Coordinates of C-alpha atoms and ligand atoms in Angstrom, one line a residue:
M1 CA 111.5 73.5 124.2
V2 CA 109.6 76.2 122.6
R3 CA 110.7 76.5 118.8
W4 CA 110.1 80.4 117.8
G5 CA 109.9 81.5 114.2
L6 CA 110.7 85.4 113.4
I7 CA 108.3 87.3 110.9
G8 CA 110.4 90.3 110.3
A9 CA 114.5 90.9 109.8
S10 CA 114.0 93.8 112.1
T11 CA 116.2 95.6 114.6
I12 CA 114.4 95.2 117.6
G13 CA 114.8 91.4 116.7
R14 CA 118.5 91.8 116.2
E15 CA 119.0 94.3 119.4
W16 CA 116.8 92.6 121.9
M17 CA 114.3 89.6 120.9
V18 CA 116.6 87.1 119.4
P19 CA 118.9 87.5 122.6
A20 CA 115.8 87.4 124.9
I21 CA 114.5 84.1 123.1
G22 CA 118.0 82.7 123.3
A23 CA 118.4 83.5 127.1
Q24 CA 115.3 81.1 127.7
P25 CA 116.2 77.6 129.0
D26 CA 113.1 76.4 127.1
A27 CA 113.1 78.3 123.9
T28 CA 115.2 78.7 120.7
V29 CA 114.9 80.6 117.8
A30 CA 114.3 78.3 114.7
G31 CA 114.0 80.5 111.7
V32 CA 113.5 83.8 110.2
A33 CA 111.2 84.8 107.3
S34 CA 111.4 88.3 105.6
S35 CA 110.0 89.7 102.7
S36 CA 113.2 89.6 101.3
P37 CA 114.6 85.9 101.0
E38 CA 118.4 87.5 100.8
R39 CA 117.6 89.5 103.8
A40 CA 116.6 86.4 105.7
R41 CA 119.5 84.7 104.6
R42 CA 121.7 87.5 105.9
Y43 CA 120.1 87.9 109.0
A44 CA 120.0 84.4 109.9
D45 CA 123.8 84.2 109.2
E46 CA 124.3 87.3 111.1
L47 CA 122.5 86.0 114.2
G48 CA 123.3 82.2 114.1
I49 CA 119.5 81.3 113.3
P50 CA 119.4 77.8 111.7
K51 CA 117.0 78.3 109.0
A52 CA 116.1 81.4 106.7
Y53 CA 112.7 80.7 105.0
A54 CA 111.9 81.9 101.4
S55 CA 108.6 83.5 102.5
V56 CA 106.1 83.7 105.5
T57 CA 103.9 81.2 104.0
D58 CA 106.7 78.7 104.2
L59 CA 107.6 79.5 107.8
L60 CA 104.1 79.0 109.0
A61 CA 103.9 75.7 107.2
E62 CA 106.9 74.5 109.3
S63 CA 105.3 72.4 111.8
E64 CA 108.1 72.2 114.5
I65 CA 107.5 76.0 114.7
E66 CA 105.1 76.6 117.7
A67 CA 105.2 80.3 118.3
V68 CA 106.4 83.4 116.1
Y69 CA 107.3 86.7 116.9
I70 CA 106.1 89.4 114.6
S71 CA 108.4 92.7 114.4
T72 CA 107.8 93.7 110.9
T73 CA 106.4 97.5 109.9
N74 CA 103.1 98.1 111.4
E75 CA 101.0 97.7 108.3
W76 CA 102.1 93.8 108.2
H77 CA 101.0 92.8 111.8
E78 CA 97.5 92.2 111.3
P79 CA 97.7 90.1 108.0
Q80 CA 100.7 88.3 109.3
A81 CA 99.0 87.5 112.7
L82 CA 95.9 86.4 110.9
A83 CA 97.8 84.0 108.8
A84 CA 99.7 82.8 111.7
F85 CA 96.7 81.9 113.6
A86 CA 95.2 80.4 110.9
A87 CA 98.3 78.1 111.0
G88 CA 97.7 77.1 114.6
K89 CA 100.7 79.2 115.8
H90 CA 101.2 81.3 119.2
V91 CA 101.9 84.9 118.3
L92 CA 103.7 87.6 120.1
C93 CA 103.2 90.8 118.0
E94 CA 104.9 94.0 118.0
K95 CA 103.1 97.3 119.1
P96 CA 100.8 98.9 117.3
L97 CA 99.0 95.5 117.1
A98 CA 97.5 97.0 113.7
L99 CA 96.8 100.3 112.1
S100 CA 93.0 100.4 112.9
L101 CA 91.1 99.3 116.0
D102 CA 88.6 96.9 114.1
G103 CA 92.2 95.3 112.6
A104 CA 93.0 94.8 116.1
R105 CA 90.0 93.3 117.4
R106 CA 89.9 91.0 114.3
M107 CA 93.3 89.7 115.5
V108 CA 92.1 89.1 119.2
A109 CA 88.8 87.1 117.8
A110 CA 91.1 84.8 115.4
A111 CA 93.4 83.9 118.3
A112 CA 90.7 83.0 120.5
A113 CA 89.1 81.1 117.6
A114 CA 92.4 79.5 116.9
G115 CA 92.8 78.5 120.8
V116 CA 96.5 79.7 120.8
V117 CA 98.3 82.3 122.9
F118 CA 98.2 86.0 121.7
G119 CA 100.5 88.6 123.4
T120 CA 101.5 92.1 122.6
N121 CA 105.3 93.3 123.1
H122 CA 104.6 96.1 125.3
H123 CA 108.0 95.9 126.9
L124 CA 107.6 98.5 129.7
R125 CA 105.1 96.4 131.7
N126 CA 108.2 94.1 132.2
A127 CA 110.2 96.6 133.8
A128 CA 111.2 95.9 137.3
T129 CA 110.9 99.9 138.0
H130 CA 107.0 99.8 136.6
R131 CA 106.4 96.6 138.5
K132 CA 107.5 97.9 141.7
M133 CA 105.6 101.3 141.0
R134 CA 102.4 99.3 140.3
E135 CA 102.9 97.4 143.4
L136 CA 103.4 100.5 145.7
I137 CA 100.2 102.0 144.1
E138 CA 98.1 98.9 144.7
T139 CA 99.2 98.7 148.1
G140 CA 98.1 102.1 149.1
A141 CA 101.9 103.6 149.5
I142 CA 100.6 107.0 148.1
G143 CA 97.0 106.8 149.0
R144 CA 94.7 107.4 146.2
P145 CA 96.5 108.3 143.0
M146 CA 95.1 111.5 141.4
A147 CA 97.5 112.4 138.5
A148 CA 100.6 111.0 136.5
R149 CA 103.2 112.4 134.5
V150 CA 104.8 110.6 131.5
F151 CA 108.3 111.9 130.0
H152 CA 109.0 109.9 127.2
A153 CA 110.4 112.4 124.7
V154 CA 113.9 110.8 123.0
Y155 CA 116.0 111.1 120.3
L156 CA 115.3 108.7 117.4
P157 CA 118.7 107.2 116.7
P158 CA 120.0 107.8 113.0
H159 CA 119.6 103.7 112.1
L160 CA 115.8 104.0 113.0
Q161 CA 115.2 107.3 111.4
G162 CA 113.2 105.5 108.3
W163 CA 109.7 104.5 108.2
R164 CA 108.9 105.7 111.4
I165 CA 109.3 109.3 110.1
D166 CA 108.5 109.2 106.5
R167 CA 105.9 106.2 105.8
P168 CA 102.4 107.2 107.3
E169 CA 100.9 104.1 105.3
A170 CA 103.7 101.7 107.5
G171 CA 102.1 103.4 110.5
G172 CA 104.7 105.8 111.0
G173 CA 104.8 108.7 113.6
V174 CA 105.6 109.2 117.0
V175 CA 101.8 108.4 118.5
L176 CA 101.8 105.0 117.3
D177 CA 105.5 104.3 118.2
I178 CA 105.6 105.8 121.7
T179 CA 102.1 106.8 122.9
V180 CA 101.0 103.2 122.4
H181 CA 103.5 102.4 125.3
D182 CA 102.5 105.2 127.5
A183 CA 98.9 104.0 127.4
D184 CA 100.0 100.5 128.2
T185 CA 102.3 101.6 131.0
L186 CA 99.7 103.8 132.6
R187 CA 96.8 101.4 132.5
F188 CA 99.1 98.7 134.0
S189 CA 100.5 101.0 136.8
L190 CA 97.0 102.5 137.8
G191 CA 95.0 99.3 137.0
D192 CA 92.5 101.6 135.4
E193 CA 91.3 102.5 131.9
I194 CA 91.5 105.6 129.9
A195 CA 88.2 107.1 129.3
E196 CA 89.0 110.2 127.1
V197 CA 92.4 112.0 125.6
T198 CA 93.2 115.6 124.5
A199 CA 96.5 116.0 122.4
M200 CA 98.6 118.5 120.2
T201 CA 101.2 117.2 117.9
A202 CA 104.0 119.0 116.4
N203 CA 106.5 118.5 113.6
Q204 CA 109.9 119.5 114.8
G205 CA 111.9 118.8 111.7
M206 CA 112.1 115.0 111.6
G207 CA 108.8 113.9 110.5
Q208 CA 107.9 113.9 106.9
S209 CA 104.8 113.4 104.9
G210 CA 102.6 114.8 107.5
L211 CA 103.7 112.7 110.2
E212 CA 104.1 113.8 113.6
D213 CA 107.4 113.7 115.5
A214 CA 106.2 114.9 118.9
V215 CA 103.2 114.8 121.0
M216 CA 101.6 116.3 124.2
G217 CA 98.3 115.4 125.9
V218 CA 96.2 114.6 128.7
M219 CA 94.4 111.7 129.4
R220 CA 91.6 111.1 131.8
F221 CA 91.0 107.7 133.5
R222 CA 87.5 106.2 134.3
G223 CA 88.3 106.4 137.9
G224 CA 89.2 110.3 137.6
V225 CA 93.1 110.3 137.3
I226 CA 94.5 112.8 134.9
A227 CA 97.7 111.7 132.8
Q228 CA 100.0 114.0 131.1
F229 CA 102.3 112.9 128.4
H230 CA 105.1 114.2 126.2
D231 CA 106.4 111.8 123.5
A232 CA 108.9 113.0 120.6
F233 CA 111.6 111.5 118.4
T234 CA 113.3 114.9 118.6
A235 CA 114.7 115.5 122.1
P236 CA 118.3 114.7 122.4
H237 CA 119.1 116.0 125.9
A238 CA 116.0 115.1 127.8
Y239 CA 115.5 112.3 130.6
T240 CA 112.6 109.9 130.5
G241 CA 110.4 109.7 133.5
F242 CA 107.2 108.3 134.7
E243 CA 105.5 110.1 138.1
V244 CA 102.3 109.2 140.1
H245 CA 100.8 111.8 142.4
G246 CA 98.6 110.5 145.0
T247 CA 96.8 111.9 148.3
E248 CA 99.5 110.6 150.6
G249 CA 102.7 110.6 148.4
S250 CA 104.1 110.9 144.9
L251 CA 106.4 108.2 143.3
Y252 CA 109.0 109.3 140.9
G253 CA 110.6 106.8 138.1
R254 CA 113.5 108.4 136.7
D255 CA 115.2 107.2 133.3
V256 CA 112.5 104.4 133.2
M257 CA 110.8 104.9 129.9
T258 CA 113.4 102.8 128.1
Q259 CA 114.2 99.3 126.7
R260 CA 117.0 99.0 128.9
P261 CA 116.8 97.7 132.7
M262 CA 117.8 100.6 134.2
G263 CA 116.3 103.8 136.2
T264 CA 115.3 104.5 139.7
V265 CA 112.0 104.8 141.8
S266 CA 111.7 107.1 144.8
I267 CA 108.7 107.5 147.1
R268 CA 108.1 111.0 148.5
R269 CA 105.6 111.5 151.6
E270 CA 105.6 113.3 154.7
G271 CA 108.5 115.8 153.6
R272 CA 110.9 113.0 152.9
E273 CA 112.2 111.4 149.6
E274 CA 113.4 107.8 150.0
D275 CA 114.8 105.6 147.2
V276 CA 112.7 102.2 146.5
S277 CA 115.0 98.9 146.0
V278 CA 114.4 97.6 142.6
D279 CA 115.8 94.1 141.1
H280 CA 116.4 95.1 137.4
E281 CA 116.0 92.4 135.0
N282 CA 116.2 92.2 131.2
L283 CA 112.4 93.5 130.0
Y284 CA 112.2 91.3 126.9
E285 CA 113.7 88.2 128.5
R286 CA 110.8 88.4 131.0
S287 CA 108.4 89.2 128.0
V288 CA 109.4 85.9 126.6
R289 CA 109.5 84.0 129.8
C290 CA 106.0 85.0 130.4
F291 CA 104.8 84.2 126.9
N292 CA 106.6 80.8 127.2
A293 CA 104.9 80.1 130.4
A294 CA 101.3 81.0 128.9
I295 CA 102.0 78.6 126.2
R296 CA 102.2 75.8 128.7
G297 CA 99.2 76.9 130.4
E298 CA 100.6 78.9 133.1
G299 CA 99.2 82.4 133.0
E300 CA 99.0 84.8 130.6
P301 CA 101.5 87.0 128.3
A302 CA 102.9 90.1 130.2
A303 CA 100.8 92.3 127.7
T304 CA 97.8 90.1 126.1
G305 CA 96.1 90.9 122.7
A306 CA 93.3 92.5 124.6
D307 CA 96.0 94.8 126.2
G308 CA 97.2 95.8 122.6
V309 CA 93.9 96.7 121.3
R310 CA 93.4 99.2 124.3
S311 CA 96.8 100.9 123.7
L312 CA 95.9 101.3 120.4
A313 CA 92.7 102.5 120.9
V314 CA 94.1 105.2 123.2
A315 CA 96.8 106.0 120.5
L316 CA 94.1 106.6 117.7
A317 CA 92.0 108.6 120.1
V318 CA 95.3 111.0 120.7
R319 CA 95.8 111.4 116.9
E320 CA 92.0 112.2 116.4
A321 CA 92.2 114.4 119.3
A322 CA 95.1 116.3 117.9
E323 CA 93.8 116.3 114.4
T324 CA 90.2 117.8 115.4
G325 CA 91.3 119.9 118.5
R326 CA 88.5 118.1 120.3
T327 CA 88.5 115.9 123.5
I328 CA 88.0 112.0 122.2
R329 CA 86.3 109.5 124.1
V330 CA 88.3 106.1 124.1
T331 CA 85.8 103.5 123.1
V332 CA 87.2 99.6 122.8
D333 CA 84.0 97.5 123.7
Ligands
NDP401 P1 113.2 98.0 111.3 O1 112.9 99.0 110.2 O2 114.4 97.5 111.9 O3 112.7 96.5 110.6 C1 111.1 96.6 110.3 C2 111.1 95.9 108.8 O4 111.7 96.6 107.8 C3 111.9 94.5 108.9 O5 110.8 93.4 109.2 C4 112.2 94.2 107.3 O6 111.3 93.7 106.4 C5 112.4 95.8 106.9 N1 113.8 96.0 106.8 C6 114.7 96.0 107.6 N2 115.8 96.1 107.0 C7 115.8 96.5 106.0 C8 116.6 97.1 104.7 N3 117.7 97.2 104.8 N4 116.0 97.1 103.7 C9 114.5 97.2 103.5 N5 113.6 96.7 104.6 C10 114.3 96.6 105.6 O7 112.0 98.3 112.5 P2 112.2 98.1 114.1 O8 112.8 96.7 114.2 O9 112.7 99.3 114.7 O10 110.5 97.8 114.4 C11 109.9 96.8 113.9 C12 108.8 96.6 114.8 O11 108.9 96.6 116.0 C13 107.6 97.8 114.6 O12 106.5 97.4 114.7 C14 107.9 98.7 115.9 O13 106.8 99.5 116.5 C15 108.2 97.7 117.1 N6 109.2 97.9 118.0 C16 108.9 97.8 119.4 C17 109.9 97.7 120.3 C18 109.5 97.3 121.9 O14 110.1 97.8 122.7 N7 108.4 96.7 122.1 C19 111.1 98.8 120.1 C20 111.4 98.7 118.8 C21 110.4 98.3 117.8 P3 111.2 92.2 106.3 O15 111.2 91.7 107.5 O16 110.2 91.9 105.3 O17 112.8 92.0 105.7

């Protein structure tokens, strides 16, 4: 039984991750820590978590806790993960891993030095839709991929219109929130690395303190694929989607850039479009299942710490491209 500790009394924990851990036959949420002991207590009571710790230090000192899930605001991920690694805990951390590339690299190095499992909670690569699209690309169903399009413009719901839109120091803004997911999904689906990016950001009335709430851009992969992306907090009526266009066919994922196990995949080739069958599964349950297996020595987390470094590198390059008006090379190693 993997006993999980939560660092962060967060919405994602409440809505998705506590139920996802609870759904595993071999895992349980043992406790929660917050920067406010009262909030931790209320959160524990609300979600039926046995213990609320007075501090993160107290949670990390608990020998029974083997793994921690970090879902605080983004500026806390790095220091809290480093403290968890120092305490010998396995860490599943929310994206973006850190606010700087060096910070994310330090996390990967510390996990390796501690000999623990380190994952990034990029949920979309756990979606049956994206996994199916990756499989079809890998097996040559659309020939050689040439271009991709990511439609990830959504409306940030009122209960999340907090630090994401008004706290740059907490890692707010749509690029660190959503573009990181695009980068991971594209890398995962195409099996290639992003070499350079160009982008423009906008403020469409939601972002404050200089934070962008919409972005469009283009990424070029090492192998030559070009990918266009549109991410926003400000689009109440847009559907989401993910398309890959190859020499022999095109793949269409509709309503697939989402937390929910939904959406459709179709393939269009030789003048016909066919639906592809997909066995939907809760994305977060799969993420936790893979992480627990990795703790047992079976495989890796669905997205590793190294994957989190790469998605962050792309997001930071997108921001720099928008700020400078230049094409920015993505350098990780
Ligand atoms: P929330 O704003 O719900 O929670 C973030 C932190 O805010 C909490 O850890 C908590 O701090 C603090 N907080 C919560 N409620 C209050 C309050 N009433 N007053 C003051 N502070 C409060 O963030 P999200 O759950 O939306 O996001 C958390 C992390 O998860 C982010 O890194 C985000 O990028 C990531 N995320 C990932 C998703 C995915 O699918 N992979 C989806 C959504 C978010 P404390 O813990 O100290 O109490």
